[in-house]
Each structure stands twice: as structure tokens, then as C-alpha cells.
Tab-separated table of C-alpha atoms in Angstrom:
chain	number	residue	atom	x	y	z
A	75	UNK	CA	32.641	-1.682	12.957
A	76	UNK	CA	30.149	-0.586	10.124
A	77	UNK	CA	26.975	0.553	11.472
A	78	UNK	CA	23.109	-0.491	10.419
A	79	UNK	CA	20.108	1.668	9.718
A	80	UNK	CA	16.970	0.546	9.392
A	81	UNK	CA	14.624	3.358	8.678
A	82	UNK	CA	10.782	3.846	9.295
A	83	UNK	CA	8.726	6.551	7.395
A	84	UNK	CA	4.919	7.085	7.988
A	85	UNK	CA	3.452	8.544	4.951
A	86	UNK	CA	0.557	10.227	3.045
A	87	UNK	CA	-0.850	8.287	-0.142
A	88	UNK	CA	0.705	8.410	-3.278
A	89	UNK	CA	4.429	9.086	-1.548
A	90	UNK	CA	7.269	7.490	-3.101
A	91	UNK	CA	8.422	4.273	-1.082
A	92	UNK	CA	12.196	4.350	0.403
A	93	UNK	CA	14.158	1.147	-0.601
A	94	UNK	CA	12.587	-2.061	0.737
A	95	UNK	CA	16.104	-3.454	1.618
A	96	UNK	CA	16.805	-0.541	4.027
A	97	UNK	CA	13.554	0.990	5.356
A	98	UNK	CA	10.275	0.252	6.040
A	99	UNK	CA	7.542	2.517	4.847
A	100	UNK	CA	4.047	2.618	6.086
A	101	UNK	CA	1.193	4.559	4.473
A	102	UNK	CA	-1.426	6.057	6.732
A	103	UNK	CA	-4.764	6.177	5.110
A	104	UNK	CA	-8.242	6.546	5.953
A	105	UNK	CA	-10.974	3.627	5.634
A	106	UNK	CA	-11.726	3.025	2.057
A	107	UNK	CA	-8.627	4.508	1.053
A	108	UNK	CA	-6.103	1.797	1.299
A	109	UNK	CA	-6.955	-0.239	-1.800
A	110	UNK	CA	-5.204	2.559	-4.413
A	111	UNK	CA	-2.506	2.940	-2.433
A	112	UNK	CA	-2.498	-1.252	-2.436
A	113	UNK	CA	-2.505	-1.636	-6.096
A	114	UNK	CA	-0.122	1.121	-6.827
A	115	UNK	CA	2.297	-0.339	-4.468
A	116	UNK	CA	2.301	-3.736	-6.262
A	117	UNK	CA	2.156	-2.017	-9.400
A	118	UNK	CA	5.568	-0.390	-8.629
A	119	UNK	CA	7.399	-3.369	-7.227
A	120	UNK	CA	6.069	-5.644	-10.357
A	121	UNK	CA	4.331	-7.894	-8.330
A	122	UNK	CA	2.071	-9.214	-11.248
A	123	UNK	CA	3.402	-9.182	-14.787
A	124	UNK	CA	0.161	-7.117	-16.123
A	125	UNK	CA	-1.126	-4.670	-18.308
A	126	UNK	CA	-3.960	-3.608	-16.931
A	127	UNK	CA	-6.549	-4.731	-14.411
A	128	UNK	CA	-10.168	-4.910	-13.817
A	129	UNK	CA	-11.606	-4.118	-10.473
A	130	UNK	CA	-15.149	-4.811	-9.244
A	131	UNK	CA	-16.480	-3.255	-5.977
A	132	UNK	CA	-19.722	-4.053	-4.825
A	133	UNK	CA	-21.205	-1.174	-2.457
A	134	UNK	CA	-23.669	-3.041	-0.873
A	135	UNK	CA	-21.403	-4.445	1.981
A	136	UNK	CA	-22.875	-3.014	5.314
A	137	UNK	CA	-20.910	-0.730	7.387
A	138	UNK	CA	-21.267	-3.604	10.095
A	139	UNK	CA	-19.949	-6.542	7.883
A	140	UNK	CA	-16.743	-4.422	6.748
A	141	UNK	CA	-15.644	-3.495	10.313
A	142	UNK	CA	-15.972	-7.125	11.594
């Protein structure tokens, strides 16, 4: 009987991902700081067929609307 691993890695930003098909791999990241680690994550997996991107961020959001 072959056995199964699943694997599950906490990590920093900007750390490599293991392989989707055997692990699961969660980055922890403060407020504010999970939208890099978004975009570089679907840039690596080739979610979107682009060649570059355009973000806008407004900064007038209050503290009280983005924790709601």
C-alpha cells in the first residue's frame, strides 16, 4: 500500500511555493501586504496571459471601511 502526503508550509513573502498538486502553501503577511504576494502568485502560475499590469490604489479608504 503506497502512502499519501499532503504537505502544509506557512511562509514569509516572496518564498517559493511547493507543488500545488502535493502541498498546500500559505503565506503569512501583515495588513497591506498581501496584494504583492497576490499578484506574484498568479503571475507564477500564469493565471492571466499578460505582459504587464496597471494597478490603481486609492489611499483614501478609512481604516474603518477596510476592516469591515
Amino acid at each position: 500500500m503506497e502512502e499519501e502526503i499532503f504537505l502544509f508550509a506557512l511562509t514569509e513573502l516572496d518564498c517559493p511555493r511547493l507543488p500545488r498538486n502535493t502541498a498546500l502553501t500559505v503565506t503569512f503577511a501583515a495588513p497591506g501586504d498581501e496584494l504583492p504576494q497576490l499578484l506574484l502568485d498568479l503571475r507564477t502560475e500564469r493565471a492571466f496571459n499578460w505582459k504587464s499590469a496597471v494597478i490603481l490604489h486609492d489611499n483614501t479608504l478609512s481604516g474603518e471601511f477596510q476592516n469591515s
